[in-house]
Amino acid sequence: MARYQPGIRTEARIIAATGELLAEAGLDGTTLKAICDRAGIKAGSFYNLFSSKDEAVLRVVREAINAVDPHPEGSGPDTIAELVEAYARFITEQPVVARIYLQIAVRGGLTDNAMAARFLRHHEQRVRRFAAALAGDGAPDRSELIRAEVLVGTLNGLAFRWVLRPDFDFRTHLTAVPIDGRLAAGDVPAR
Amino acid sequence: MARYQPGIRTEARIIAATGELLAEAGLDGTTLKAICDRAGIKAGSFYNLFSSKDEAVLRVVREAINAVDPHPEGSGPDTIAELVEAYARFITEQPVVARIYLQIAVRGGLTDNAMAARFLRHHEQRVRRFAAALAGDGAPDRSELIRAEVLVGTLNGLAFRWVLRPDFDFRTHLTAVPIDGRLAAGDVPAR
DNA sequence: GCATATTTTGAGTGGCCGATCAAACTTTGC
DNA sequence: GCAAAGTTTGATCGGCCACTCAAAATATGC
């Protein structure tokens, strides 16, 4: 870990460079050389601060995952509309982080176990949260868990579509997502 | 291209090995060495029949994409229920091909342009087909196109979820997918 | 069975990957 | 200003990647 000022600044530049590359070029494009070139350092400096390339990538991914839900679970009476809106804000207001999150979700899930596990844990947590909102009072039943999984699946599906082509209008399509018989658009509170 | 019998058999073994590896180990795990080892040949034989590794991968992917929709567009009055059921059958009955299809969709989409373009073209074609089914007679309007995109997005989202964990029950969750105000389950015809 | 075309092999190529390390340099606390 | 601790550099490592090629082996048509 960095102790002196130069090291602290370098560490920050490495994290920034890694994040930008993950969003722009995906996991394949995020090579050690690319990170170092963008951060303006040599490989040796990188390994003075990080023990491996994966450490830097995981740091960025972890931050991206945490950025999805700013306030922790249970810290407020979530409604479905609020949860959907939070997802939409994540996509539209933090596109770089969102791209990292989704890329790692699928990419990491296919090959790397650590990333897949991390993403799945977070996914399940989110589904529980959606299910709780569907249930209102009391614990969600099986039907509500399934409906929550489908709703989160829809959001993820549209988000993947957006990753494939960034000009895909996530918000517009969100208005056609059915929630409890109504459409999401009508439920989204004004910002 | 193969002209003699040994070459024809080798070509088939290469395609089979490539497909198996794509499904098992993803794009990263599908190295030239892995393909050749599984096919029981040397690299030189591979390049006698294929001009590049990508050529073999693309052949498999193309076949996987074509396998999604067995009968070509316009060859029958598709209903939404039929289209959803076709997607579900693809996932549940051809899991290997489905995994390849979805992996390439996201993986290839991020780095490789040829695969991304191919997947997107196919995706848009599918959305048009869903939209036409929603519209019934006449050309689909904007609203129907958006609803079709959301519905296909939901299917993709659930499929991605299944790729992440194969024990995810795609069919059960399909019953909770809202279609035109009703649930998909009620519309799915008996097989 | 022979000439020709194809296929297979084995031994390479260069290139990029992540990672290492000693030596020079810089920052920091005192 | 000095010593100790941290940082940067430049050269370098072995390994795996996709790919090549001449030469040996095999298939095919006649």
Short mmCIF file of C-alpha atoms (C1' of nucleotides) in Angstrom, two decimals:
data_model
loop_
_atom_site.label_atom_id
_atom_site.label_comp_id
_atom_site.label_asym_id
_atom_site.label_seq_id
_atom_site.Cartn_x
_atom_site.Cartn_y
_atom_site.Cartn_z
CA MET A 1 0.00 0.00 0.00
CA ALA A 2 1.14 3.48 -0.73
CA ARG A 3 2.63 5.39 2.19
CA TYR A 4 4.17 8.46 0.57
CA GLN A 5 2.37 11.07 -1.52
CA PRO A 6 3.76 9.96 -4.90
CA GLY A 7 2.59 6.44 -4.26
CA ILE A 8 -0.87 7.57 -3.25
CA ARG A 9 -1.23 9.61 -6.40
CA THR A 10 0.06 6.77 -8.55
CA GLU A 11 -2.38 4.35 -6.94
CA ALA A 12 -5.25 6.68 -7.74
CA ARG A 13 -4.10 7.05 -11.34
CA ILE A 14 -3.86 3.27 -11.70
CA ILE A 15 -7.39 2.77 -10.41
CA ALA A 16 -8.70 5.51 -12.70
CA ALA A 17 -6.89 4.08 -15.71
CA THR A 18 -8.13 0.57 -14.96
CA GLY A 19 -11.72 1.74 -14.68
CA GLU A 20 -11.61 3.74 -17.89
CA LEU A 21 -10.10 0.82 -19.76
CA LEU A 22 -12.64 -1.67 -18.41
CA ALA A 23 -15.45 0.59 -19.60
CA GLU A 24 -13.88 1.38 -22.96
CA ALA A 25 -12.13 -1.80 -23.98
CA GLY A 26 -13.56 -4.51 -21.74
CA LEU A 27 -11.59 -7.03 -19.78
CA ASP A 28 -9.54 -8.13 -22.79
CA GLY A 29 -8.42 -4.60 -23.55
CA THR A 30 -7.46 -3.94 -19.94
CA THR A 31 -3.92 -5.26 -20.17
CA LEU A 32 -1.14 -4.39 -17.77
CA LYS A 33 0.61 -2.42 -20.47
CA ALA A 34 -2.55 -0.47 -21.30
CA ILE A 35 -3.10 0.37 -17.62
CA CYS A 36 0.49 1.48 -17.14
CA ASP A 37 0.59 3.52 -20.35
CA ARG A 38 -2.57 5.36 -19.40
CA ALA A 39 -1.39 5.92 -15.86
CA GLY A 40 1.99 7.09 -17.17
CA ILE A 41 4.05 4.60 -15.22
CA LYS A 42 6.12 1.45 -15.73
CA ALA A 43 5.09 -2.04 -14.80
CA GLY A 44 7.46 -2.08 -11.84
CA SER A 45 5.64 0.83 -10.26
CA PHE A 46 2.37 -0.99 -10.68
CA TYR A 47 3.67 -4.03 -8.83
CA ASN A 48 5.05 -1.84 -6.09
CA LEU A 49 1.44 -0.93 -5.25
CA PHE A 50 -0.58 -3.92 -6.41
CA SER A 51 0.27 -7.57 -6.09
CA SER A 52 -1.39 -8.51 -9.37
CA LYS A 53 -3.40 -7.11 -12.24
CA ASP A 54 -6.48 -8.84 -10.88
CA GLU A 55 -6.19 -6.92 -7.65
CA ALA A 56 -6.61 -3.61 -9.45
CA VAL A 57 -9.43 -4.95 -11.61
CA LEU A 58 -11.24 -6.39 -8.59
CA ARG A 59 -10.88 -3.13 -6.70
CA VAL A 60 -12.57 -1.30 -9.56
CA VAL A 61 -15.26 -3.95 -9.93
CA ARG A 62 -15.99 -3.94 -6.23
CA GLU A 63 -16.38 -0.17 -6.29
CA ALA A 64 -18.65 -0.49 -9.32
CA ILE A 65 -20.83 -3.05 -7.59
CA ASN A 66 -21.08 -0.93 -4.48
CA ALA A 67 -21.98 2.06 -6.61
CA VAL A 68 -25.11 0.29 -7.81
CA ASP A 69 -26.89 0.68 -4.50
CA PRO A 70 -25.72 3.87 -2.81
CA HIS A 71 -27.66 3.34 0.37
CA PRO A 72 -27.34 -0.04 2.05
CA GLU A 73 -30.05 -2.63 2.29
CA GLY A 74 -32.85 -1.99 4.72
CA SER A 75 -32.09 1.70 5.08
CA GLY A 76 -35.45 2.90 3.94
CA PRO A 77 -38.87 1.71 2.89
CA ASP A 78 -38.04 0.81 -0.72
CA THR A 79 -40.86 0.72 -3.19
CA ILE A 80 -40.60 -1.08 -6.51
CA ALA A 81 -40.76 2.25 -8.30
CA GLU A 82 -37.86 3.56 -6.24
CA LEU A 83 -35.80 0.44 -6.89
CA VAL A 84 -36.43 0.57 -10.63
CA GLU A 85 -35.64 4.26 -10.66
CA ALA A 86 -32.40 3.61 -8.77
CA TYR A 87 -31.40 1.06 -11.41
CA ALA A 88 -32.23 3.48 -14.20
CA ARG A 89 -30.25 6.27 -12.56
CA PHE A 90 -27.32 3.92 -12.22
CA ILE A 91 -27.36 3.23 -15.95
CA THR A 92 -27.96 6.77 -17.15
CA GLU A 93 -25.90 8.73 -14.64
CA GLN A 94 -22.93 6.41 -14.14
CA PRO A 95 -22.59 4.80 -17.55
CA VAL A 96 -18.90 4.05 -17.14
CA VAL A 97 -19.37 2.20 -13.87
CA ALA A 98 -22.51 0.53 -15.17
CA ARG A 99 -20.65 -0.79 -18.19
CA ILE A 100 -17.95 -2.23 -15.95
CA TYR A 101 -20.56 -3.83 -13.73
CA LEU A 102 -22.39 -5.50 -16.57
CA GLN A 103 -19.30 -6.57 -18.45
CA ILE A 104 -17.83 -8.23 -15.42
CA ALA A 105 -21.16 -9.82 -14.65
CA VAL A 106 -21.16 -11.77 -17.87
CA ARG A 107 -17.50 -11.94 -18.71
CA GLY A 108 -16.29 -12.78 -15.24
CA GLY A 109 -19.16 -15.15 -14.78
CA LEU A 110 -18.03 -17.30 -17.62
CA THR A 111 -14.45 -17.81 -16.66
CA ASP A 112 -13.54 -16.28 -13.33
CA ASN A 113 -15.19 -17.71 -10.25
CA ALA A 114 -14.42 -14.92 -7.83
CA MET A 115 -16.12 -12.33 -9.98
CA ALA A 116 -19.08 -14.55 -10.75
CA ALA A 117 -19.62 -15.26 -7.06
CA ARG A 118 -19.38 -11.59 -6.22
CA PHE A 119 -21.87 -10.62 -8.86
CA LEU A 120 -24.30 -13.39 -7.98
CA ARG A 121 -24.28 -12.49 -4.31
CA HIS A 122 -25.12 -8.94 -5.22
CA HIS A 123 -27.76 -10.02 -7.71
CA GLU A 124 -29.51 -12.21 -5.17
CA GLN A 125 -29.44 -9.41 -2.65
CA ARG A 126 -31.08 -7.13 -5.16
CA VAL A 127 -33.74 -9.70 -6.02
CA ARG A 128 -34.56 -10.08 -2.32
CA ARG A 129 -34.93 -6.34 -2.08
CA PHE A 130 -37.26 -6.23 -5.06
CA ALA A 131 -39.23 -9.16 -3.65
CA ALA A 132 -39.60 -7.41 -0.30
CA ALA A 133 -40.93 -4.35 -2.08
CA LEU A 134 -43.41 -6.53 -3.96
CA ALA A 135 -44.48 -8.20 -0.74
CA GLY A 136 -45.05 -4.99 1.15
CA ASP A 137 -45.37 -6.10 4.78
CA GLY A 138 -44.10 -9.51 5.78
CA ALA A 139 -41.69 -11.88 4.12
CA PRO A 140 -42.00 -12.32 0.36
CA ASP A 141 -43.48 -15.61 -0.79
CA ARG A 142 -42.31 -17.81 -3.66
CA SER A 143 -44.41 -16.01 -6.24
CA GLU A 144 -43.02 -12.66 -5.27
CA LEU A 145 -39.47 -13.95 -5.42
CA ILE A 146 -40.08 -15.24 -8.92
CA ARG A 147 -41.68 -11.99 -10.03
CA ALA A 148 -38.75 -10.08 -8.55
CA GLU A 149 -36.29 -12.27 -10.44
CA VAL A 150 -38.18 -11.61 -13.67
CA LEU A 151 -38.25 -7.87 -13.07
CA VAL A 152 -34.54 -7.68 -12.30
CA GLY A 153 -33.97 -9.93 -15.32
CA THR A 154 -35.80 -7.43 -17.50
CA LEU A 155 -33.70 -4.57 -16.19
CA ASN A 156 -30.52 -6.56 -16.75
CA GLY A 157 -31.66 -7.59 -20.22
CA LEU A 158 -32.30 -3.99 -21.24
CA ALA A 159 -29.01 -2.96 -19.68
CA PHE A 160 -27.12 -5.62 -21.65
CA ARG A 161 -28.82 -4.33 -24.75
CA TRP A 162 -27.55 -0.87 -23.87
CA VAL A 163 -24.03 -2.17 -23.37
CA LEU A 164 -24.14 -3.66 -26.85
CA ARG A 165 -25.21 -0.34 -28.37
CA PRO A 166 -24.90 2.73 -26.15
CA ASP A 167 -27.43 4.66 -28.24
CA PHE A 168 -30.14 2.31 -26.95
CA ASP A 169 -32.58 4.45 -24.98
CA PHE A 170 -32.82 2.70 -21.65
CA ARG A 171 -35.30 5.13 -20.11
CA THR A 172 -37.78 5.02 -22.95
CA HIS A 173 -37.90 1.25 -22.87
CA LEU A 174 -38.27 1.35 -19.11
CA THR A 175 -41.66 2.97 -19.53
CA ALA A 176 -42.90 -0.25 -21.13
CA VAL A 177 -41.75 -2.54 -18.33
CA PRO A 178 -44.82 -4.01 -16.64
CA ILE A 179 -44.82 -3.82 -12.86
CA ASP A 180 -47.71 -5.24 -10.92
CA GLY A 181 -50.03 -4.82 -13.85
CA ARG A 182 -49.11 -1.18 -14.39
CA LEU A 183 -46.24 0.33 -16.35
CA ALA A 184 -43.02 1.46 -14.74
CA ALA A 185 -43.31 4.93 -16.23
CA GLY A 186 -46.37 5.85 -14.23
CA ASP A 187 -44.73 4.79 -11.02
CA VAL A 188 -41.44 6.56 -11.39
CA PRO A 189 -41.45 9.59 -9.10
CA ALA A 190 -40.31 12.95 -10.39
CA ARG A 191 -36.69 13.76 -9.75
CA MET B 1 -11.71 -26.58 -47.98
CA ALA B 2 -11.46 -30.28 -47.47
CA ARG B 3 -11.48 -32.41 -50.64
CA TYR B 4 -10.47 -35.86 -49.46
CA GLN B 5 -12.25 -37.95 -46.85
CA PRO B 6 -9.67 -37.47 -44.08
CA GLY B 7 -9.91 -33.73 -44.45
CA ILE B 8 -13.69 -33.79 -44.32
CA ARG B 9 -13.64 -35.83 -41.14
CA THR B 10 -11.01 -33.59 -39.58
CA GLU B 11 -13.04 -30.51 -40.42
CA ALA B 12 -16.06 -31.98 -38.67
CA ARG B 13 -14.00 -32.86 -35.61
CA ILE B 14 -12.62 -29.33 -35.45
CA ILE B 15 -16.09 -27.80 -35.55
CA ALA B 16 -17.33 -30.20 -32.89
CA ALA B 17 -14.34 -29.52 -30.64
CA THR B 18 -14.71 -25.77 -31.07
CA GLY B 19 -18.39 -25.88 -30.15
CA GLU B 20 -17.83 -28.03 -27.09
CA LEU B 21 -15.06 -25.77 -25.87
CA LEU B 22 -17.06 -22.60 -26.42
CA ALA B 23 -19.87 -24.03 -24.31
CA GLU B 24 -17.61 -25.44 -21.62
CA ALA B 25 -14.80 -22.95 -21.30
CA GLY B 26 -16.03 -19.82 -23.03
CA LEU B 27 -14.19 -17.82 -25.61
CA ASP B 28 -11.07 -17.51 -23.46
CA GLY B 29 -10.79 -21.23 -23.01
CA THR B 30 -11.23 -21.92 -26.70
CA THR B 31 -7.58 -21.65 -27.68
CA LEU B 32 -6.08 -23.09 -30.80
CA LYS B 33 -4.20 -25.64 -28.75
CA ALA B 34 -7.35 -26.68 -26.89
CA ILE B 35 -9.25 -27.10 -30.15
CA CYS B 36 -6.44 -29.14 -31.72
CA ASP B 37 -5.93 -31.31 -28.64
CA ARG B 38 -9.61 -32.16 -28.49
CA ALA B 39 -9.80 -32.79 -32.20
CA GLY B 40 -6.66 -34.93 -31.99
CA ILE B 41 -4.69 -33.00 -34.58
CA LYS B 42 -1.77 -30.60 -34.84
CA ALA B 43 -2.02 -26.90 -35.51
CA GLY B 44 -0.79 -27.33 -39.07
CA SER B 45 -3.77 -29.52 -39.90
CA PHE B 46 -6.08 -26.90 -38.52
CA TYR B 47 -4.62 -24.24 -40.77
CA ASN B 48 -4.82 -26.54 -43.73
CA LEU B 49 -8.61 -26.39 -43.37
CA PHE B 50 -9.27 -23.03 -41.69
CA SER B 51 -7.60 -19.73 -42.41
CA SER B 52 -7.82 -18.58 -38.79
CA LYS B 53 -9.14 -19.54 -35.39
CA ASP B 54 -11.87 -16.95 -35.74
CA GLU B 55 -13.14 -18.68 -38.85
CA ALA B 56 -13.88 -21.85 -36.89
CA VAL B 57 -15.40 -19.91 -34.00
CA LEU B 58 -17.58 -17.87 -36.33
CA ARG B 59 -18.77 -20.98 -38.13
CA VAL B 60 -19.93 -22.42 -34.81
CA VAL B 61 -21.49 -19.16 -33.70
CA ARG B 62 -23.33 -18.75 -36.98
CA GLU B 63 -24.73 -22.23 -36.63
CA ALA B 64 -25.73 -21.44 -33.04
CA ILE B 65 -27.52 -18.27 -34.11
CA ASN B 66 -29.33 -20.06 -36.89
CA ALA B 67 -30.38 -22.74 -34.42
CA VAL B 68 -32.29 -20.14 -32.41
CA ASP B 69 -34.98 -19.81 -35.03
CA PRO B 70 -35.40 -23.11 -36.82
CA HIS B 71 -37.91 -21.83 -39.34
CA PRO B 72 -37.07 -18.64 -41.19
CA GLU B 73 -38.81 -15.31 -40.72
CA GLY B 74 -42.25 -14.94 -42.21
CA SER B 75 -42.83 -18.65 -42.60
CA GLY B 76 -45.92 -18.76 -40.48
CA PRO B 77 -48.24 -16.56 -38.43
CA ASP B 78 -46.17 -16.33 -35.26
CA THR B 79 -47.96 -15.55 -32.05
CA ILE B 80 -46.19 -14.08 -29.06
CA ALA B 81 -46.78 -17.30 -27.16
CA GLU B 82 -45.16 -19.30 -29.93
CA LEU B 83 -42.19 -16.98 -30.08
CA VAL B 84 -41.67 -17.08 -26.33
CA GLU B 85 -42.03 -20.83 -26.36
CA ALA B 86 -39.46 -21.09 -29.17
CA TYR B 87 -37.01 -19.08 -27.08
CA ALA B 88 -37.66 -21.27 -24.04
CA ARG B 89 -37.17 -24.43 -26.07
CA PHE B 90 -33.92 -23.06 -27.39
CA ILE B 91 -32.65 -22.55 -23.86
CA THR B 92 -33.88 -25.77 -22.34
CA GLU B 93 -33.36 -28.17 -25.23
CA GLN B 94 -30.15 -26.84 -26.72
CA PRO B 95 -28.30 -25.57 -23.67
CA VAL B 96 -24.88 -25.97 -25.26
CA VAL B 97 -25.74 -23.93 -28.32
CA ALA B 98 -27.65 -21.43 -26.19
CA ARG B 99 -24.64 -20.88 -23.97
CA ILE B 100 -22.48 -20.23 -27.01
CA TYR B 101 -25.05 -17.83 -28.41
CA LEU B 102 -25.31 -15.81 -25.21
CA GLN B 103 -21.61 -15.84 -24.47
CA ILE B 104 -20.73 -14.53 -27.88
CA ALA B 105 -23.49 -11.96 -27.61
CA VAL B 106 -21.86 -10.28 -24.66
CA ARG B 107 -18.24 -11.28 -25.02
CA GLY B 108 -17.93 -10.72 -28.70
CA GLY B 109 -20.03 -7.63 -28.49
CA LEU B 110 -17.53 -5.87 -26.33
CA THR B 111 -14.41 -6.37 -28.35
CA ASP B 112 -15.05 -8.05 -31.66
CA ASN B 113 -17.08 -6.09 -34.14
CA ALA B 114 -18.00 -8.89 -36.49
CA MET B 115 -19.67 -10.93 -33.76
CA ALA B 116 -21.40 -7.93 -32.22
CA ALA B 117 -22.81 -6.91 -35.58
CA ARG B 118 -23.97 -10.43 -36.27
CA PHE B 119 -25.69 -10.74 -32.92
CA LEU B 120 -27.32 -7.31 -33.15
CA ARG B 121 -28.68 -7.98 -36.60
CA HIS B 122 -30.22 -11.17 -35.31
CA HIS B 123 -31.53 -9.47 -32.20
CA GLU B 124 -33.22 -6.72 -34.19
CA GLN B 125 -34.76 -9.29 -36.49
CA ARG B 126 -36.18 -11.09 -33.50
CA VAL B 127 -37.55 -7.90 -31.99
CA ARG B 128 -39.29 -7.09 -35.29
CA ARG B 129 -40.82 -10.54 -35.24
CA PHE B 130 -42.07 -10.09 -31.68
CA ALA B 131 -43.38 -6.64 -32.57
CA ALA B 132 -45.24 -8.04 -35.57
CA ALA B 133 -46.84 -10.63 -33.34
CA LEU B 134 -47.88 -7.91 -30.89
CA ALA B 135 -49.31 -5.85 -33.73
CA GLY B 136 -51.33 -8.64 -35.23
CA ASP B 137 -52.36 -7.32 -38.65
CA GLY B 138 -50.47 -4.39 -40.17
CA ALA B 139 -47.11 -2.93 -39.39
CA PRO B 140 -46.11 -2.59 -35.73
CA ASP B 141 -46.11 0.94 -34.35
CA ARG B 142 -43.56 2.53 -32.08
CA SER B 143 -45.23 1.34 -28.91
CA GLU B 144 -45.27 -2.25 -30.09
CA LEU B 145 -41.62 -2.09 -31.06
CA ILE B 146 -40.75 -0.84 -27.60
CA ARG B 147 -42.85 -3.50 -25.91
CA ALA B 148 -41.21 -6.14 -28.11
CA GLU B 149 -37.75 -4.89 -27.15
CA VAL B 150 -38.70 -5.11 -23.47
CA LEU B 151 -40.07 -8.62 -23.84
CA VAL B 152 -36.99 -9.89 -25.69
CA GLY B 153 -34.90 -8.04 -23.10
CA THR B 154 -36.64 -9.97 -20.35
CA LEU B 155 -35.98 -13.27 -22.08
CA ASN B 156 -32.34 -12.36 -22.60
CA GLY B 157 -32.01 -11.19 -19.00
CA LEU B 158 -33.37 -14.48 -17.67
CA ALA B 159 -31.17 -16.39 -20.11
CA PHE B 160 -28.07 -14.53 -18.93
CA ARG B 161 -29.07 -15.38 -15.39
CA TRP B 162 -29.23 -19.02 -16.45
CA VAL B 163 -25.78 -18.81 -18.06
CA LEU B 164 -24.40 -17.56 -14.77
CA ARG B 165 -25.92 -20.44 -12.85
CA PRO B 166 -27.23 -23.34 -14.91
CA ASP B 167 -29.47 -24.53 -12.07
CA PHE B 168 -31.60 -21.41 -12.57
CA ASP B 169 -35.04 -22.61 -13.63
CA PHE B 170 -35.72 -20.72 -16.81
CA ARG B 171 -39.17 -22.21 -17.41
CA THR B 172 -40.54 -21.50 -13.97
CA HIS B 173 -39.54 -17.87 -14.18
CA LEU B 174 -41.01 -17.67 -17.65
CA THR B 175 -44.45 -18.21 -16.14
CA ALA B 176 -44.13 -14.85 -14.41
CA VAL B 177 -43.23 -12.89 -17.53
CA PRO B 178 -46.06 -10.47 -18.28
CA ILE B 179 -47.26 -10.49 -21.87
CA ASP B 180 -50.04 -8.19 -22.94
CA GLY B 181 -51.37 -7.99 -19.43
CA ARG B 182 -51.49 -11.75 -19.00
CA LEU B 183 -48.76 -14.12 -17.96
CA ALA B 184 -46.68 -16.07 -20.40
CA ALA B 185 -47.55 -19.38 -18.78
CA GLY B 186 -51.20 -19.20 -19.72
CA ASP B 187 -50.36 -18.56 -23.32
CA VAL B 188 -47.84 -21.28 -23.85
CA PRO B 189 -49.44 -23.99 -25.93
CA ALA B 190 -49.09 -27.60 -24.90
CA ARG B 191 -46.33 -29.45 -26.65
"C1'" DG C 1 0.68 -49.15 -59.51
"C1'" DC C 2 1.54 -44.72 -60.53
"C1'" DA C 3 1.22 -39.67 -60.72
"C1'" DT C 4 -1.01 -36.07 -58.55
"C1'" DA C 5 -3.42 -33.70 -55.04
"C1'" DT C 6 -4.39 -33.45 -50.36
"C1'" DT C 7 -3.44 -34.08 -45.56
"C1'" DT C 8 -0.56 -34.47 -41.45
"C1'" DT C 9 3.22 -33.67 -38.88
"C1'" DG C 10 7.04 -31.55 -36.15
"C1'" DA C 11 9.56 -28.00 -35.40
"C1'" DG C 12 9.55 -23.72 -35.57
"C1'" DT C 13 8.19 -18.08 -35.67
"C1'" DG C 14 7.38 -13.54 -33.46
"C1'" DG C 15 4.54 -11.20 -30.29
"C1'" DC C 16 2.19 -10.01 -26.32
"C1'" DC C 17 0.97 -11.44 -21.80
"C1'" DG C 18 1.67 -10.93 -16.56
"C1'" DA C 19 5.27 -10.61 -13.53
"C1'" DT C 20 10.19 -9.79 -11.35
"C1'" DC C 21 14.25 -7.37 -9.56
"C1'" DA C 22 18.34 -4.79 -8.63
"C1'" DA C 23 19.73 -0.29 -8.90
"C1'" DA C 24 18.81 4.65 -9.05
"C1'" DC C 25 15.98 8.11 -7.36
"C1'" DT C 26 12.66 10.67 -4.29
"C1'" DT C 27 10.08 11.57 -0.18
"C1'" DT C 28 9.70 11.80 4.66
"C1'" DG C 29 10.57 12.45 9.73
"C1'" DC C 30 13.74 14.00 12.72
"C1'" DG D 1 21.01 17.66 6.12
"C1'" DC D 2 20.86 12.97 6.93
"C1'" DA D 3 19.28 8.33 7.27
"C1'" DA D 4 15.54 5.36 6.50
"C1'" DA D 5 11.68 4.09 3.95
"C1'" DG D 6 9.20 4.34 -0.13
"C1'" DT D 7 9.01 4.84 -5.21
"C1'" DT D 8 10.40 4.56 -10.10
"C1'" DT D 9 12.82 2.77 -13.66
"C1'" DG D 10 14.72 -0.28 -17.34
"C1'" DA D 11 15.97 -4.52 -18.50
"C1'" DT D 12 14.37 -8.99 -18.47
"C1'" DC D 13 11.92 -13.39 -17.53
"C1'" DG D 14 9.25 -17.67 -18.92
"C1'" DG D 15 4.94 -18.84 -20.88
"C1'" DC D 16 1.24 -19.04 -23.80
"C1'" DC D 17 -0.83 -17.15 -27.82
"C1'" DA D 18 -2.08 -17.48 -33.00
"C1'" DC D 19 0.19 -18.86 -36.81
"C1'" DT D 20 3.79 -20.80 -40.59
"C1'" DC D 21 6.25 -24.06 -43.47
"C1'" DA D 22 8.96 -27.68 -45.49
"C1'" DA D 23 8.87 -32.40 -45.64
"C1'" DA D 24 6.79 -36.86 -44.88
"C1'" DA D 25 2.66 -39.53 -45.20
"C1'" DT D 26 -1.65 -40.63 -47.25
"C1'" DA D 27 -5.69 -40.56 -50.34
"C1'" DT D 28 -7.54 -40.43 -54.99
"C1'" DG D 29 -8.41 -41.03 -60.08
"C1'" DC D 30 -6.82 -43.35 -63.81
#
